[in-house]
mmCIF file of C-alpha atoms in Angstrom:
data_model
loop_
_atom_site.group_PDB
_atom_site.id
_atom_site.type_symbol
_atom_site.label_atom_id
_atom_site.label_comp_id
_atom_site.label_asym_id
_atom_site.label_seq_id
_atom_site.Cartn_x
_atom_site.Cartn_y
_atom_site.Cartn_z
ATOM 1 C CA MET A 1483 39.999 -11.654 28.792
ATOM 2 C CA ASP A 1484 43.775 -9.265 28.734
ATOM 3 C CA GLN A 1485 41.991 -6.927 30.407
ATOM 4 C CA TYR A 1486 43.720 -4.594 32.831
ATOM 5 C CA ALA A 1487 43.536 -2.864 35.897
ATOM 6 C CA LEU A 1488 45.403 -0.573 38.094
ATOM 7 C CA VAL A 1489 45.323 0.123 41.808
ATOM 8 C CA THR A 1490 46.799 2.231 43.650
ATOM 9 C CA GLY A 1491 47.704 1.823 47.526
ATOM 10 C CA ALA A 1492 47.597 -1.539 46.536
ATOM 11 C CA GLY A 1493 50.106 -3.036 49.226
ATOM 12 C CA LYS A 1494 47.778 -2.831 51.740
ATOM 13 C CA GLY A 1495 44.064 -2.444 52.838
ATOM 14 C CA ILE A 1496 41.476 -1.508 50.727
ATOM 15 C CA GLY A 1497 43.961 -1.761 47.680
ATOM 16 C CA ARG A 1498 44.847 -4.760 48.561
ATOM 17 C CA ALA A 1499 41.665 -6.468 48.884
ATOM 18 C CA MET A 1500 40.277 -5.170 45.520
ATOM 19 C CA ALA A 1501 43.320 -6.169 43.378
ATOM 20 C CA ILE A 1502 43.244 -9.750 45.105
ATOM 21 C CA LEU A 1503 39.176 -9.100 44.444
ATOM 22 C CA LEU A 1504 40.223 -8.292 40.482
ATOM 23 C CA ALA A 1505 42.860 -11.361 40.293
ATOM 24 C CA GLN A 1506 39.992 -13.725 40.710
ATOM 25 C CA LYS A 1507 37.428 -11.905 38.023
ATOM 26 C CA SER A 1508 40.570 -13.258 35.660
ATOM 27 C CA TYR A 1509 41.691 -9.366 35.235
ATOM 28 C CA ASN A 1510 45.635 -9.017 34.862
ATOM 29 C CA LEU A 1511 46.194 -6.294 37.937
ATOM 30 C CA LEU A 1512 49.642 -3.765 37.360
ATOM 31 C CA LEU A 1513 50.101 -2.396 41.331
ATOM 32 C CA VAL A 1514 50.840 0.721 42.686
ATOM 33 C CA SER A 1515 52.144 1.213 46.117
ATOM 34 C CA ARG A 1516 54.754 2.555 48.834
ATOM 35 C CA SER A 1517 56.449 -0.408 50.169
ATOM 36 C CA GLU A 1518 58.076 -2.698 47.982
ATOM 37 C CA ASN A 1519 57.917 -5.608 50.244
ATOM 38 C CA ASP A 1520 54.010 -5.345 50.130
ATOM 39 C CA LEU A 1521 53.986 -5.108 45.739
ATOM 40 C CA ILE A 1522 56.152 -8.184 45.920
ATOM 41 C CA ALA A 1523 54.353 -10.123 48.508
ATOM 42 C CA LEU A 1524 51.459 -9.726 46.830
ATOM 43 C CA SER A 1525 52.422 -9.874 42.673
ATOM 44 C CA ALA A 1526 53.378 -13.258 43.899
ATOM 45 C CA GLN A 1527 50.208 -14.354 46.142
ATOM 46 C CA ILE A 1528 47.830 -13.410 42.894
ATOM 47 C CA LYS A 1529 49.861 -14.853 39.317
ATOM 48 C CA THR A 1530 50.039 -17.895 42.270
ATOM 49 C CA ASP A 1531 46.099 -18.523 43.582
ATOM 50 C CA TYR A 1532 45.166 -17.020 40.125
ATOM 51 C CA HIS A 1533 47.310 -17.569 37.013
ATOM 52 C CA VAL A 1534 46.534 -14.448 36.240
ATOM 53 C CA LYS A 1535 49.921 -11.157 36.078
ATOM 54 C CA ALA A 1536 50.786 -8.250 38.014
ATOM 55 C CA ASP A 1537 53.542 -5.943 37.952
ATOM 56 C CA TYR A 1538 54.005 -2.950 40.299
ATOM 57 C CA LEU A 1539 55.763 -0.163 40.808
ATOM 58 C CA ALA A 1540 57.172 1.189 43.954
ATOM 59 C CA THR A 1541 55.801 5.065 44.752
ATOM 60 C CA ASP A 1542 55.609 7.192 47.192
ATOM 61 C CA LEU A 1543 52.547 9.687 45.193
ATOM 62 C CA SER A 1544 53.290 12.165 47.743
ATOM 63 C CA GLY A 1545 56.130 12.937 45.566
ATOM 64 C CA ALA A 1546 56.265 15.466 42.963
ATOM 65 C CA GLY A 1547 55.955 13.977 39.939
ATOM 66 C CA ALA A 1548 54.255 10.702 40.786
ATOM 67 C CA ALA A 1549 51.625 10.183 38.410
ATOM 68 C CA LEU A 1550 52.331 11.253 36.066
ATOM 69 C CA ARG A 1551 55.207 8.191 36.327
ATOM 70 C CA ILE A 1552 52.728 5.932 36.928
ATOM 71 C CA PHE A 1553 50.935 6.848 33.851
ATOM 72 C CA ASP A 1554 54.758 6.696 32.201
ATOM 73 C CA TRP A 1555 55.140 3.210 32.973
ATOM 74 C CA ALA A 1556 51.381 2.211 32.468
ATOM 75 C CA LYS A 1557 51.755 3.362 29.071
ATOM 76 C CA SER A 1558 55.323 1.277 28.775
ATOM 77 C CA LEU A 1559 53.624 -1.952 29.590
ATOM 78 C CA ASN A 1560 52.068 -1.322 26.600
ATOM 79 C CA VAL A 1561 48.432 -3.449 27.773
ATOM 80 C CA PRO A 1562 45.015 -3.259 27.664
ATOM 81 C CA ILE A 1563 43.880 -0.839 30.952
ATOM 82 C CA SER A 1564 40.429 -0.849 31.336
ATOM 83 C CA ILE A 1565 39.618 -0.533 34.692
ATOM 84 C CA LEU A 1566 41.686 3.222 37.027
ATOM 85 C CA ILE A 1567 41.661 2.359 40.875
ATOM 86 C CA ASN A 1568 42.918 5.501 42.849
ATOM 87 C CA ASN A 1569 42.347 4.393 46.586
ATOM 88 C CA ALA A 1570 45.747 5.620 47.834
ATOM 89 C CA GLY A 1571 45.257 8.363 50.605
ATOM 90 C CA HIS A 1572 45.893 8.943 53.940
ATOM 91 C CA GLY A 1573 44.883 10.860 57.055
ATOM 92 C CA VAL A 1574 46.497 13.241 59.902
ATOM 93 C CA TRP A 1575 44.537 14.146 62.946
ATOM 94 C CA GLY A 1576 45.016 17.216 64.593
ATOM 95 C CA ASN A 1577 44.482 20.611 64.936
ATOM 96 C CA PHE A 1578 45.273 22.378 61.794
ATOM 97 C CA ASP A 1579 47.281 25.282 62.916
ATOM 98 C CA GLU A 1580 49.061 22.844 65.832
ATOM 99 C CA LEU A 1581 50.197 20.389 63.143
ATOM 100 C CA ASP A 1582 53.467 20.859 60.565
ATOM 101 C CA LEU A 1583 52.160 22.496 57.145
ATOM 102 C CA ALA A 1584 54.616 19.657 55.189
ATOM 103 C CA PRO A 1585 52.799 16.712 56.371
ATOM 104 C CA GLN A 1586 49.209 17.701 55.522
ATOM 105 C CA THR A 1587 50.115 19.861 52.145
ATOM 106 C CA GLY A 1588 51.513 15.337 51.435
ATOM 107 C CA MET A 1589 47.914 14.225 52.408
ATOM 108 C CA MET A 1590 46.553 17.284 49.764
ATOM 109 C CA GLN A 1591 48.573 15.736 47.014
ATOM 110 C CA VAL A 1592 47.670 12.239 47.126
ATOM 111 C CA ASN A 1593 43.856 12.351 47.536
ATOM 112 C CA MET A 1594 43.720 15.390 45.366
ATOM 113 C CA ASN A 1595 46.326 16.162 43.190
ATOM 114 C CA ALA A 1596 47.450 12.643 41.935
ATOM 115 C CA LEU A 1597 44.158 11.443 42.185
ATOM 116 C CA THR A 1598 43.073 13.923 39.957
ATOM 117 C CA GLU A 1599 46.374 13.304 37.668
ATOM 118 C CA LEU A 1600 45.882 10.038 37.329
ATOM 119 C CA SER A 1601 42.561 10.980 36.140
ATOM 120 C CA TYR A 1602 43.550 13.082 33.311
ATOM 121 C CA HIS A 1603 46.726 10.677 32.020
ATOM 122 C CA PHE A 1604 44.810 7.173 31.728
ATOM 123 C CA ILE A 1605 41.039 8.523 30.913
ATOM 124 C CA PRO A 1606 42.072 8.428 26.572
ATOM 125 C CA LEU A 1607 43.589 5.112 27.715
ATOM 126 C CA LEU A 1608 40.482 4.243 29.029
ATOM 127 C CA LYS A 1609 38.308 5.322 26.163
ATOM 128 C CA LEU A 1610 40.578 2.206 23.419
ATOM 129 C CA GLN A 1611 38.060 -0.169 25.780
ATOM 130 C CA GLN A 1612 34.977 -1.078 24.944
ATOM 131 C CA GLN A 1613 34.108 -0.132 28.109
ATOM 132 C CA ALA A 1614 35.822 0.540 30.554
ATOM 133 C CA PHE A 1615 35.739 2.127 35.516
ATOM 134 C CA ILE A 1616 37.553 4.640 37.188
ATOM 135 C CA LEU A 1617 36.851 3.486 40.934
ATOM 136 C CA ASN A 1618 37.846 6.999 43.534
ATOM 137 C CA VAL A 1619 38.391 5.823 46.891
ATOM 138 C CA SER A 1620 37.108 8.892 48.855
ATOM 139 C CA SER A 1621 35.229 8.211 52.599
ATOM 140 C CA THR A 1622 32.320 9.196 54.722
ATOM 141 C CA ALA A 1623 34.357 12.842 56.186
ATOM 142 C CA ALA A 1624 32.863 13.335 52.541
ATOM 143 C CA TYR A 1625 30.037 14.458 53.533
ATOM 144 C CA GLN A 1626 30.215 17.209 56.538
ATOM 145 C CA ALA A 1627 33.452 19.079 58.010
ATOM 146 C CA VAL A 1628 35.462 16.890 60.438
ATOM 147 C CA PRO A 1629 37.560 18.947 63.614
ATOM 148 C CA THR A 1630 40.882 17.474 63.719
ATOM 149 C CA LEU A 1631 40.584 15.247 60.466
ATOM 150 C CA ALA A 1632 40.120 19.284 58.310
ATOM 151 C CA ILE A 1633 42.478 18.816 55.333
ATOM 152 C CA TYR A 1634 41.090 14.712 55.420
ATOM 153 C CA ALA A 1635 37.791 15.190 55.104
ATOM 154 C CA ALA A 1636 38.838 18.373 53.215
ATOM 155 C CA THR A 1637 40.040 16.318 51.104
ATOM 156 C CA LYS A 1638 37.958 13.359 50.431
ATOM 157 C CA ALA A 1639 34.756 15.585 50.110
ATOM 158 C CA PHE A 1640 37.330 16.825 46.313
ATOM 159 C CA VAL A 1641 36.915 13.393 45.442
ATOM 160 C CA LEU A 1642 33.565 12.580 45.622
ATOM 161 C CA SER A 1643 32.433 15.677 43.936
ATOM 162 C CA PHE A 1644 35.153 15.585 41.570
ATOM 163 C CA SER A 1645 33.657 11.748 41.211
ATOM 164 C CA ARG A 1646 30.029 13.010 40.567
ATOM 165 C CA ALA A 1647 30.767 15.760 38.466
ATOM 166 C CA LEU A 1648 33.339 13.620 36.163
ATOM 167 C CA ARG A 1649 31.693 10.938 35.884
ATOM 168 C CA TYR A 1650 28.328 13.594 34.460
ATOM 169 C CA GLU A 1651 32.254 14.639 31.975
ATOM 170 C CA LEU A 1652 31.715 11.314 30.510
ATOM 171 C CA LYS A 1653 28.407 9.873 30.687
ATOM 172 C CA ASP A 1654 28.452 9.046 26.753
ATOM 173 C CA THR A 1655 31.741 7.357 26.757
ATOM 174 C CA ASN A 1656 32.294 4.175 27.523
ATOM 175 C CA ILE A 1657 33.437 4.932 30.992
ATOM 176 C CA SER A 1658 31.714 4.768 33.955
ATOM 177 C CA VAL A 1659 33.037 7.012 36.349
ATOM 178 C CA SER A 1660 32.103 5.850 40.604
ATOM 179 C CA CYS A 1661 32.329 6.794 44.321
ATOM 180 C CA ILE A 1662 33.098 5.002 47.511
ATOM 181 C CA CYS A 1663 32.919 6.398 50.434
ATOM 182 C CA PRO A 1664 33.869 3.834 53.315
ATOM 183 C CA GLY A 1665 32.882 4.358 57.109
ATOM 184 C CA PRO A 1666 35.900 3.148 59.848
ATOM 185 C CA THR A 1667 37.790 0.782 57.955
ATOM 186 C CA ASP A 1668 40.019 -1.999 59.835
ATOM 187 C CA THR A 1669 43.283 -1.024 56.974
ATOM 188 C CA GLY A 1670 45.465 1.177 60.078
ATOM 189 C CA PHE A 1671 44.719 4.261 59.146
ATOM 190 C CA ALA A 1672 43.896 5.276 62.916
ATOM 191 C CA HIS A 1673 47.473 3.842 63.337
ATOM 192 C CA SER A 1674 49.595 5.452 60.417
ATOM 193 C CA ALA A 1675 46.887 9.249 61.073
ATOM 194 C CA GLY A 1676 48.768 9.380 64.392
ATOM 195 C CA MET A 1677 45.000 7.889 66.042
ATOM 196 C CA ASP A 1678 46.250 5.083 68.506
ATOM 197 C CA ALA A 1679 44.308 7.231 70.984
ATOM 198 C CA LEU A 1680 40.714 6.450 69.165
ATOM 199 C CA ALA A 1681 41.207 2.447 68.580
ATOM 200 C CA GLU A 1682 39.193 0.867 70.609
ATOM 201 C CA LEU A 1683 36.050 4.036 69.518
ATOM 202 C CA ALA A 1684 37.651 2.620 66.068
ATOM 203 C CA ALA A 1685 37.190 -0.704 66.083
ATOM 204 C CA LYS A 1686 33.444 -0.917 67.890
ATOM 205 C CA PHE A 1687 32.637 0.554 63.705
ATOM 206 C CA ASN A 1688 34.993 -0.867 61.919
ATOM 207 C CA MET A 1689 34.189 -2.445 59.371
ATOM 208 C CA GLN A 1690 36.164 -5.284 57.468
ATOM 209 C CA PRO A 1691 38.565 -3.795 53.860
ATOM 210 C CA GLY A 1692 37.348 -8.012 52.155
ATOM 211 C CA GLU A 1693 34.102 -6.605 52.914
ATOM 212 C CA VAL A 1694 33.957 -3.509 51.948
ATOM 213 C CA ALA A 1695 35.923 -4.463 48.072
ATOM 214 C CA VAL A 1696 33.259 -6.555 47.673
ATOM 215 C CA ILE A 1697 31.038 -3.384 48.055
ATOM 216 C CA GLY A 1698 33.318 -1.680 46.187
ATOM 217 C CA ILE A 1699 33.834 -3.437 43.138
ATOM 218 C CA LYS A 1700 30.358 -4.229 42.547
ATOM 219 C CA GLY A 1701 28.998 -1.124 42.679
ATOM 220 C CA MET A 1702 31.230 -0.198 40.183
ATOM 221 C CA PHE A 1703 30.402 -3.507 37.300
ATOM 222 C CA ASN A 1704 27.091 -1.845 38.391
ATOM 223 C CA LYS A 1705 27.882 2.033 37.715
ATOM 224 C CA LYS A 1706 26.378 2.869 41.326
ATOM 225 C CA ALA A 1707 27.649 6.709 41.571
ATOM 226 C CA GLU A 1708 28.251 6.707 45.381
ATOM 227 C CA ILE A 1709 28.541 3.394 47.073
ATOM 228 C CA VAL A 1710 28.447 4.046 50.713
ATOM 229 C CA PRO A 1711 29.442 0.653 52.700
ATOM 230 C CA GLY A 1712 27.485 -0.547 55.266
ATOM 231 C CA PHE A 1713 23.587 0.218 56.995
ATOM 232 C CA LEU A 1714 25.471 2.823 59.532
ATOM 233 C CA ASN A 1715 27.839 4.323 57.606
ATOM 234 C CA LYS A 1716 24.884 5.630 55.398
ATOM 235 C CA LEU A 1717 22.813 6.566 58.008
ATOM 236 C CA SER A 1718 25.214 8.939 58.857
ATOM 237 C CA ALA A 1719 25.706 9.839 55.671
ATOM 238 C CA VAL A 1720 22.602 11.282 54.924
ATOM 239 C CA ALA A 1721 21.921 12.870 58.719
ATOM 240 C CA ALA A 1722 25.249 14.536 58.319
ATOM 241 C CA THR A 1723 23.923 15.774 54.442
ATOM 242 C CA HIS A 1724 20.416 16.854 55.459
ATOM 243 C CA GLY A 1725 21.447 17.493 59.416
ATOM 244 C CA PRO A 1726 22.451 21.178 60.755
ATOM 245 C CA LYS A 1727 25.802 21.713 59.906
ATOM 246 C CA ARG A 1728 26.720 23.290 63.527
ATOM 247 C CA LEU A 1729 25.047 20.959 65.292
ATOM 248 C CA ILE A 1730 26.659 17.903 63.058
ATOM 249 C CA GLU A 1731 30.141 19.667 63.323
ATOM 250 C CA LYS A 1732 30.045 19.487 67.258
ATOM 251 C CA VAL A 1733 28.829 16.109 66.334
ATOM 252 C CA THR A 1734 32.123 14.862 65.282
ATOM 253 C CA ALA A 1735 34.085 16.855 66.889
ATOM 254 C CA GLY A 1736 33.316 15.705 70.176
ATOM 255 C CA LEU A 1737 34.408 12.181 68.580
ATOM 256 C CA TYR A 1738 37.306 12.493 67.062
ATOM 257 C CA LYS A 1739 38.783 15.252 70.224
ATOM 258 C CA ARG A 1740 41.933 15.245 70.746
#
């Protein structure tokens, strides 16, 4: 099989685990992340352990034109891409009006705009394959407003809504669109979001990136619309969807308060 999968945010965490799973399934990899060192190490590991091709591009998705730069790079390789995994994302913790605006708009660029642009650019290439998949990585934060993670939760709600709508639009094509909504995962998210004070709480509920990746890749190949890994995460998603909004917001505000 000479098929390729492109994974953003592939250097660490869930993206890295998904890339390795796909390599195990004999997919060649196009790896994208900010850290070139992480990509060099992962590319070498994949080539050695699974005997597939692994090319990489180090780029920051928060920068202007990043999505088009990734697309141009991938297209220049002239390889058959049948999977696009939009995994790259990050969070910023704090009250909206007390945080600097630039990190918050940067987060919106990565979590929403880049994901949207990559989907738009790659759909024509995916349509060239017999069967193709898009897997977008959202969060259980998509199911409710989260005070102190206001922009992050809103971006993840966008990812979920966009994914479901895109799935419907593409239902009569060869492309299946899925969205995975993980809960707390041991990826270093809390540290990068400035949430070290909540690390102990998060550790009690964390899933491992490998667990989430297995569920996500399986759900993608099974053409599931929405994937929520872990029983507690499924329960919280249902509660957030059907519970009184003011109560849910009060509970989440208590969990994530500064």
